Amino acid sequence: MASKVSNFSDLIQRVTASCLLHPLAGVSRPEDFSGAEDEDDYNNAAAAAEEEEFDFDEEEEFKINSGGELPAPPPPRIMELEMLMGQVFDAVSVMKRAYVSLQEAHCPWDPDKMRIADVAVVAEMRRLGLLRERFRRSVGGRGRGGRWGVGAATLREVVAPYEAAVDELKKEVKLKQVEIENLKEKLKTATSFDRVSGKSKGKSKRRVSCTTQVAAAPALEVFESTMSLVKEASKAFTSLLLSLMRSAHWDIAAAVRSIEAASSTTATMNNPTTTTTFTDSISGANHAKYALESYVNRKIFQGFDHETFYMDGSLSSILHPDQHRRDCFTQYRDMKAMDPVELLSILPTCSFGNFCFKKYLSIVHPKMEESLFGDLEQRRQVLDGHHPRSQFYGEFLGLAKAVWLLHLLAFSLDPPPSHFEASRGAEFHSQYMESVVRISGSNGGAKVGMSMVVGFPVSPGFKLGNGSIIKARVYLIPKN
């Protein structure tokens, strides 16, 4: 107990001594409060004294922590670093603007603007690389825990994303180079089709023949597979169109008669007896879809023998045949994997877009569209240069793309395939034709040709440069 009393007395003495040595600013003497004004003056003086004491304490603390020295102006190394960081930020800003220009050059596609923007982006990346090396030299010899460790880490964080972007671009460039080499090989394979020199002899001649045989097979397979895509797309679009006609309560037989009456083939072969038999056979066999498919194919293949479907007067295939073949094959390879809807949303007025524009207006008559959909909204969009995002127009784009790819592939071959079509009333030849329907007790072979004739062509055929035939599809009727 005596020890506690002694400790408490010692504490009181220490507090009293502290108060005597450091009197509180708020403690005042009675004579100092003579009035309100004196009280305000005293409070202001006390506040000023406190501020001076606070400033004095900060200065003393700085002197103690810094060894008693006042702050000195920044050394030249810090000024150089600040200037270097300013240049880094300027380079980043310029590169961002160049990258935005590079993106804008993609839509609409502008190769010249893209090349200029690409050069600007690469130049700024190189500039950042030089600034990085300059910074490393300026802080060289200092470890991670040195004076400049934090600055170096900050700069690395700034530059690291751009270094990663450069690495990704390098990888993409390598992939593109590999793709280009593959395309060159495929183009060489396609354009070397059937180019055996008659003057070659001996071992050299055998080597050329082997190369040609290897080159001819892929070209034929690609063309045949593309033609198969055209057939499938044609069937899909025709089936949708026929279902819409039935939903709109069309008289299908009358529609078929109207289609045949409007076609040039029917106009040149105006035989009432044959027409009646033909129409009756269609109605009985429920094969109006083949007549409708014939109409669609006749419209969309019109002008196939011209390099632009007669959309303009271009003669590139005659004036510059080699270059035109290369360009066609390049377009074929580029467009093959593209979605036609997405392509036309970016480039609505490209050559393919103009092809779709003309063929849609040719196939779908205004009265037909109004009857099927109740209005002409899709037609108005097409006339305004747009491409509707409807199921019907989407099916049409699938067919248009398949025919466009077949056309590009045809003009990339040397010589190009010759296009032929069976005429109505012609004798059936199994070498050049195939029937779309099975005739009683036959599979469309030579026996059919003995008693059947072509009622109407369904899709065209092609004769390739090596003599191979892609048969024309025909609808057969009994010979009268």
XYZ file of C-alpha atoms in Angstrom:
480
model
C 0.000 0.000 0.000
C 2.828 2.385 0.803
C 4.391 1.613 -2.557
C 1.170 2.599 -4.423
C 0.968 5.912 -2.533
C 4.581 6.643 -3.418
C 3.969 5.948 -7.136
C 0.889 8.178 -7.162
C 2.838 11.037 -5.528
C 5.597 10.650 -8.066
C 3.028 10.860 -10.919
C 1.538 14.087 -9.519
C 4.972 15.656 -9.300
C 5.763 14.782 -12.921
C 2.438 16.252 -14.193
C 2.983 19.440 -12.151
C 6.482 19.882 -13.505
C 5.224 19.401 -17.061
C 2.521 22.075 -16.589
C 5.050 24.568 -15.208
C 7.481 23.994 -18.091
C 4.783 24.009 -20.838
C 1.854 26.218 -19.862
C -1.348 25.572 -21.841
C -2.326 28.231 -24.408
C -5.957 28.207 -23.203
C -4.986 29.059 -19.566
C -5.316 32.801 -18.909
C -5.005 35.248 -16.150
C -8.059 37.110 -14.853
C -6.584 40.515 -15.713
C -6.317 39.556 -19.377
C -10.137 39.389 -19.768
C -11.005 43.031 -19.571
C -13.613 42.815 -22.354
C -14.863 40.987 -25.405
C -12.386 42.661 -27.752
C -9.484 41.753 -25.461
C -10.752 38.181 -25.389
C -10.836 37.989 -29.210
C -7.360 39.483 -29.497
C -6.077 36.982 -27.037
C -7.646 34.032 -28.855
C -6.177 35.212 -32.176
C -2.761 35.556 -30.601
C -3.048 32.102 -29.105
C -4.010 30.626 -32.474
C -1.063 32.324 -34.163
C 1.223 31.021 -31.468
C -0.088 27.509 -31.967
C 0.439 27.774 -35.752
C 3.992 29.036 -35.258
C 4.675 26.229 -32.827
C 3.275 23.678 -35.303
C 5.406 25.045 -38.139
C 8.402 25.065 -35.886
C 7.779 21.460 -34.885
C 7.478 20.357 -38.562
C 10.696 22.146 -39.446
C 12.474 20.642 -36.490
C 11.150 17.188 -37.366
C 12.327 17.572 -41.008
C 15.748 18.673 -39.791
C 15.965 15.715 -37.474
C 14.872 13.184 -40.140
C 16.973 14.649 -42.966
C 20.106 15.194 -40.958
C 19.555 18.901 -40.415
C 19.460 19.884 -44.137
C 16.722 21.800 -45.984
C 15.264 20.268 -49.194
C 17.574 20.746 -52.170
C 16.491 21.217 -55.807
C 16.031 17.950 -57.767
C 19.265 16.587 -59.256
C 19.720 16.341 -63.069
C 19.020 12.605 -62.974
C 15.491 13.200 -61.639
C 14.873 15.916 -64.239
C 16.026 13.545 -66.956
C 13.723 10.831 -65.632
C 10.746 13.194 -65.598
C 11.489 14.228 -69.177
C 11.774 10.571 -70.171
C 8.405 9.720 -68.611
C 6.821 12.649 -70.462
C 8.132 11.257 -73.738
C 6.761 7.809 -72.832
C 3.272 9.182 -72.235
C 3.439 11.193 -75.475
C 4.427 8.078 -77.399
C 1.578 6.091 -75.825
C -0.929 8.804 -76.740
C 0.282 8.920 -80.338
C 0.159 5.131 -80.585
C -3.402 5.069 -79.257
C -4.453 7.550 -81.950
C -2.675 5.493 -84.609
C -4.381 2.326 -83.384
C -7.779 4.031 -83.570
C -6.976 5.014 -87.162
C -6.007 1.397 -87.846
C -9.400 0.229 -86.564
C -11.261 2.860 -88.579
C -9.471 1.693 -91.735
C -11.186 -1.716 -91.410
C -14.699 -0.287 -91.894
C -14.932 0.736 -94.638
C -11.984 -1.288 -95.886
C -9.220 1.146 -96.871
C -5.884 -0.614 -97.581
C -3.905 2.623 -97.985
C -5.170 4.139 -94.744
C -4.592 0.827 -92.976
C -1.006 0.630 -94.216
C -0.282 4.198 -93.027
C -1.837 3.556 -89.592
C 0.055 0.283 -89.259
C 3.352 2.031 -89.970
C 2.506 4.683 -87.348
C 1.696 2.057 -84.686
C 4.897 0.143 -85.362
C 6.938 3.366 -85.279
C 5.545 4.326 -81.875
C 6.205 0.836 -80.540
C 9.800 1.130 -81.658
C 9.974 4.542 -80.031
C 8.737 3.028 -76.752
C 11.381 0.333 -77.065
C 14.107 2.949 -77.473
C 12.791 4.877 -74.469
C 12.833 1.685 -72.441
C 16.471 1.031 -73.338
C 17.324 4.644 -72.578
C 15.708 4.326 -69.146
C 17.574 1.114 -68.425
C 20.876 2.786 -69.272
C 20.042 5.797 -67.095
C 19.332 3.646 -64.039
C 21.893 0.958 -64.800
C 24.001 -0.378 -61.972
C 21.272 0.087 -59.350
C 19.615 -2.941 -57.861
C 15.971 -3.522 -57.163
C 16.356 -1.926 -53.745
C 18.195 1.126 -55.112
C 16.956 4.661 -55.334
C 15.333 4.149 -58.749
C 13.776 0.740 -58.098
C 10.213 2.087 -57.842
C 10.530 4.189 -61.040
C 11.876 1.261 -63.040
C 9.056 -0.963 -61.836
C 6.480 1.694 -62.796
C 7.892 2.050 -66.309
C 7.952 -1.706 -66.748
C 4.274 -1.835 -65.794
C 3.492 0.839 -68.387
C 5.440 -0.785 -71.207
C 4.568 -4.435 -70.422
C 1.090 -4.417 -72.072
C 2.552 -3.004 -75.286
C 5.324 -5.583 -75.286
C 2.672 -8.281 -74.965
C 0.722 -6.696 -77.839
C 3.863 -6.691 -79.998
C 4.437 -10.366 -79.224
C 0.842 -11.189 -80.190
C 1.198 -9.221 -83.426
C 4.388 -11.094 -84.246
C 2.571 -14.392 -83.732
C -0.278 -13.236 -85.970
C 2.200 -12.182 -88.634
C 3.795 -15.623 -88.564
C 0.400 -17.294 -88.856
C -0.539 -15.028 -91.763
C 2.733 -15.827 -93.487
C 2.045 -19.537 -93.150
C -1.481 -19.014 -94.482
C -0.141 -16.973 -97.405
C 2.294 -19.722 -98.303
C -0.511 -22.284 -98.190
C -2.699 -20.106 -100.380
C 0.137 -19.640 -102.859
C 0.556 -23.388 -103.101
C -3.170 -23.917 -103.586
C -3.327 -21.129 -106.159
C -0.397 -22.647 -107.985
C -2.188 -25.986 -107.905
C -5.415 -24.498 -109.273
C -3.830 -22.370 -112.010
C -1.519 -25.147 -113.175
C -4.545 -27.277 -114.036
C -4.195 -29.013 -117.414
C -0.951 -27.244 -118.454
C 1.067 -30.120 -119.806
C 3.499 -28.991 -122.490
C 3.349 -31.055 -125.675
C 7.034 -30.468 -126.382
C 8.326 -31.868 -123.092
C 10.116 -35.208 -123.380
C 11.638 -37.963 -121.268
C 11.925 -37.580 -117.557
C 10.918 -33.924 -117.638
C 7.667 -34.777 -119.379
C 6.821 -37.480 -116.869
C 7.474 -35.102 -113.985
C 5.133 -32.456 -115.424
C 2.449 -35.056 -116.023
C 2.597 -36.226 -112.406
C 2.361 -32.651 -111.158
C -0.613 -31.977 -113.372
C -2.449 -35.076 -112.226
C -1.944 -34.127 -108.584
C -3.044 -30.567 -109.311
C -6.130 -31.487 -111.360
C -7.782 -33.699 -108.754
C -8.160 -31.082 -105.980
C -9.477 -28.452 -108.422
C -12.151 -30.834 -109.677
C -13.100 -31.907 -106.163
C -13.383 -28.311 -104.952
C -15.557 -27.298 -107.884
C -17.790 -30.356 -107.470
C -18.157 -29.786 -103.714
C -19.031 -26.129 -104.309
C -21.643 -27.156 -106.874
C -23.087 -29.513 -104.257
C -23.406 -26.549 -101.887
C -25.262 -24.661 -104.611
C -27.714 -27.552 -105.011
C -28.365 -27.771 -101.263
C -28.809 -23.999 -100.912
C -31.142 -23.950 -103.911
C -33.300 -26.718 -102.428
C -33.438 -24.948 -99.026
C -34.468 -21.581 -100.480
C -37.026 -23.152 -102.825
C -38.579 -25.204 -100.005
C -38.981 -22.089 -97.855
C -40.435 -20.116 -100.764
C -42.906 -22.910 -101.579
C -44.016 -23.210 -97.929
C -44.647 -19.446 -97.808
C -46.681 -19.676 -101.009
C -48.798 -22.461 -99.522
C -49.242 -20.504 -96.268
C -50.475 -17.567 -98.351
C -52.986 -19.955 -100.031
C -51.494 -19.688 -103.477
C -52.770 -21.819 -106.334
C -49.533 -23.731 -106.838
C -50.465 -25.168 -110.238
C -51.422 -21.718 -111.492
C -48.201 -20.291 -110.083
C -46.195 -22.934 -111.940
C -48.036 -22.142 -115.183
C -47.343 -18.450 -114.653
C -43.660 -19.096 -114.014
C -43.339 -21.220 -117.138
C -45.264 -18.726 -119.236
C -42.936 -15.931 -118.125
C -39.750 -17.867 -118.889
C -37.955 -17.411 -122.169
C -37.767 -21.178 -122.700
C -41.535 -21.525 -122.624
C -41.958 -18.495 -124.847
C -39.722 -19.952 -127.552
C -41.315 -23.394 -127.319
C -44.997 -22.496 -127.162
C -46.579 -25.902 -127.571
C -50.041 -26.052 -125.913
C -50.250 -29.844 -125.932
C -46.863 -30.283 -124.308
C -47.583 -27.537 -121.792
C -50.809 -29.164 -120.682
C -49.206 -32.573 -120.259
C -46.317 -30.993 -118.421
C -48.578 -29.115 -115.996
C -50.751 -32.118 -115.323
C -47.715 -34.272 -114.567
C -46.480 -31.706 -112.087
C -49.771 -31.433 -110.283
C -50.209 -35.191 -110.139
C -46.704 -35.907 -108.866
C -46.587 -32.919 -106.516
C -43.294 -31.774 -107.990
C -44.019 -28.073 -108.225
C -40.921 -27.489 -106.096
C -38.748 -28.546 -109.042
C -40.454 -26.052 -111.337
C -39.931 -23.352 -108.710
C -36.291 -24.413 -108.261
C -35.866 -24.256 -112.038
C -37.173 -20.685 -112.037
C -34.875 -19.639 -109.178
C -31.776 -21.244 -110.731
C -32.502 -19.776 -114.154
C -32.639 -16.291 -112.632
C -29.627 -16.578 -110.351
C -27.341 -18.282 -112.923
C -28.190 -15.738 -115.614
C -24.938 -14.057 -116.679
C -22.738 -16.753 -115.092
C -20.488 -16.858 -118.172
C -19.425 -13.219 -117.600
C -16.809 -12.289 -115.012
C -19.194 -9.901 -113.186
C -22.583 -11.373 -114.180
C -22.859 -8.417 -116.591
C -23.137 -6.014 -113.666
C -20.481 -3.885 -115.401
C -18.385 -3.970 -118.534
C -15.206 -5.286 -116.935
C -12.840 -7.230 -119.218
C -10.125 -8.128 -116.681
C -10.382 -11.826 -117.493
C -9.410 -11.011 -121.091
C -6.941 -8.163 -120.608
C -5.147 -9.596 -117.552
C -6.154 -13.278 -117.355
C -3.454 -14.479 -114.948
C -4.000 -11.651 -112.482
C -7.772 -12.054 -112.714
C -7.516 -15.784 -111.936
C -5.343 -15.043 -108.904
C -7.743 -12.393 -107.667
C -10.753 -14.687 -108.080
C -9.110 -17.503 -106.171
C -8.034 -15.118 -103.393
C -11.592 -13.810 -103.073
C -12.890 -17.377 -103.036
C -10.551 -18.361 -100.190
C -11.308 -15.193 -98.203
C -15.076 -15.387 -98.570
C -15.551 -19.132 -98.175
C -15.685 -19.068 -94.359
C -17.512 -15.731 -94.050
C -21.119 -15.339 -92.956
C -22.838 -13.463 -95.817
C -25.078 -11.579 -93.386
C -22.103 -10.278 -91.382
C -20.134 -9.518 -94.549
C -22.935 -7.413 -96.035
C -23.511 -5.631 -92.727
C -19.942 -4.333 -93.051
C -19.703 -3.939 -96.837
C -23.285 -3.649 -98.124
C -22.294 -2.215 -101.520
C -19.417 -4.550 -102.393
C -19.516 -6.618 -105.597
C -21.240 -9.480 -103.796
C -23.726 -7.022 -102.281
C -24.594 -5.660 -105.732
C -25.007 -9.229 -106.996
C -27.476 -9.997 -104.164
C -29.280 -6.721 -104.820
C -29.873 -7.458 -108.509
C -30.701 -11.140 -108.114
C -33.202 -10.609 -105.293
C -35.116 -8.022 -107.305
C -35.019 -10.379 -110.275
C -36.282 -13.467 -108.418
C -38.832 -11.949 -106.019
C -41.494 -9.984 -107.860
C -43.142 -7.101 -105.921
C -46.569 -8.767 -106.098
C -45.051 -12.030 -104.882
C -43.416 -10.359 -101.895
C -46.531 -8.400 -100.987
C -48.620 -11.581 -101.164
C -46.162 -13.578 -99.037
C -45.373 -10.983 -96.352
C -48.230 -8.468 -96.578
C -45.942 -5.540 -97.421
C -42.877 -4.527 -99.435
C -40.622 -3.694 -96.476
C -37.822 -6.076 -97.493
C -37.856 -4.771 -101.037
C -37.655 -1.173 -99.801
C -34.633 -2.040 -97.665
C -32.915 -3.684 -100.617
C -33.652 -0.698 -102.854
C -32.189 1.582 -100.174
C -28.917 -0.396 -100.284
C -29.515 -2.442 -97.135
C -29.868 -6.179 -96.596
C -32.779 -7.337 -94.383
C -32.102 -9.644 -91.453
C -35.052 -11.957 -92.049
C -35.197 -15.731 -92.410
C -36.324 -15.483 -96.020
C -33.560 -13.093 -97.046
C -31.053 -15.116 -95.029
C -31.902 -18.256 -97.046
C -31.576 -16.223 -100.216
C -28.124 -14.998 -99.120
C -27.050 -18.610 -98.549
C -27.929 -19.448 -102.156
C -26.384 -16.241 -103.486
C -23.116 -16.893 -101.634
C -22.888 -20.467 -102.955
C -23.401 -19.309 -106.563
C -20.941 -16.433 -106.088
C -18.267 -18.816 -104.749
C -18.873 -21.195 -107.666
C -18.480 -18.273 -110.062
C -15.210 -17.144 -108.442
C -13.864 -20.682 -108.530
C -14.865 -21.105 -112.174
C -12.959 -17.975 -113.207
C -9.912 -19.020 -111.152
C -9.439 -22.155 -113.278
C -7.616 -22.232 -116.580
C -9.500 -22.842 -118.785
C -12.754 -21.933 -117.005
C -15.519 -24.570 -116.983
C -18.076 -24.275 -119.752
C -21.648 -23.804 -118.557
C -24.528 -25.656 -120.255
C -28.210 -26.211 -119.646
C -30.637 -28.787 -120.976
C -33.452 -27.415 -123.123
C -37.077 -28.327 -122.752
C -38.164 -31.227 -124.923
C -34.595 -32.444 -125.508
C -33.717 -36.111 -125.516
C -32.317 -37.424 -122.267
C -28.554 -38.146 -122.293
C -27.251 -39.825 -119.173
C -23.730 -38.597 -119.902
C -24.766 -34.960 -119.428
C -27.993 -35.124 -117.413
C -29.398 -36.594 -114.247
C -33.073 -36.822 -113.325
C -34.256 -35.173 -110.110
C -36.997 -37.807 -109.669
C -37.086 -41.533 -110.043
C -39.103 -42.764 -112.983
C -41.024 -46.027 -112.656
C -38.627 -48.949 -112.743
C -35.568 -46.867 -113.581
C -32.899 -44.805 -111.914
C -32.525 -42.116 -114.553
C -30.100 -44.049 -116.746
C -30.062 -44.787 -120.457
C -33.344 -46.695 -120.331
C -35.115 -43.556 -119.194
C -33.817 -41.651 -122.183
C -35.549 -44.096 -124.539
C -39.035 -42.957 -123.519
C -38.546 -39.719 -121.560
C -37.658 -36.173 -122.553
C -36.658 -33.075 -120.600
C -39.716 -31.378 -119.178
C -37.633 -28.465 -117.883
C -34.060 -27.919 -116.636
C -33.631 -27.694 -112.854
C -29.977 -26.664 -112.546
C -27.147 -26.197 -115.072
C -24.212 -28.486 -115.704
C -20.512 -27.816 -116.295
C -17.781 -29.293 -118.448
C -14.320 -28.926 -116.904
C -11.103 -28.428 -118.808
C -9.973 -32.018 -118.354
C -13.168 -33.362 -119.929
C -14.959 -34.134 -116.653
C -18.692 -33.443 -116.545
C -20.869 -32.131 -113.731
C -24.285 -33.245 -114.908
C -27.207 -30.894 -115.365
C -30.261 -31.711 -113.281
C -33.483 -32.095 -115.274
C -37.119 -32.945 -114.668
C -38.234 -35.684 -117.078
C -41.698 -36.223 -118.550
C -42.968 -39.025 -120.788
C -42.254 -38.581 -124.480
C -45.440 -38.128 -126.525
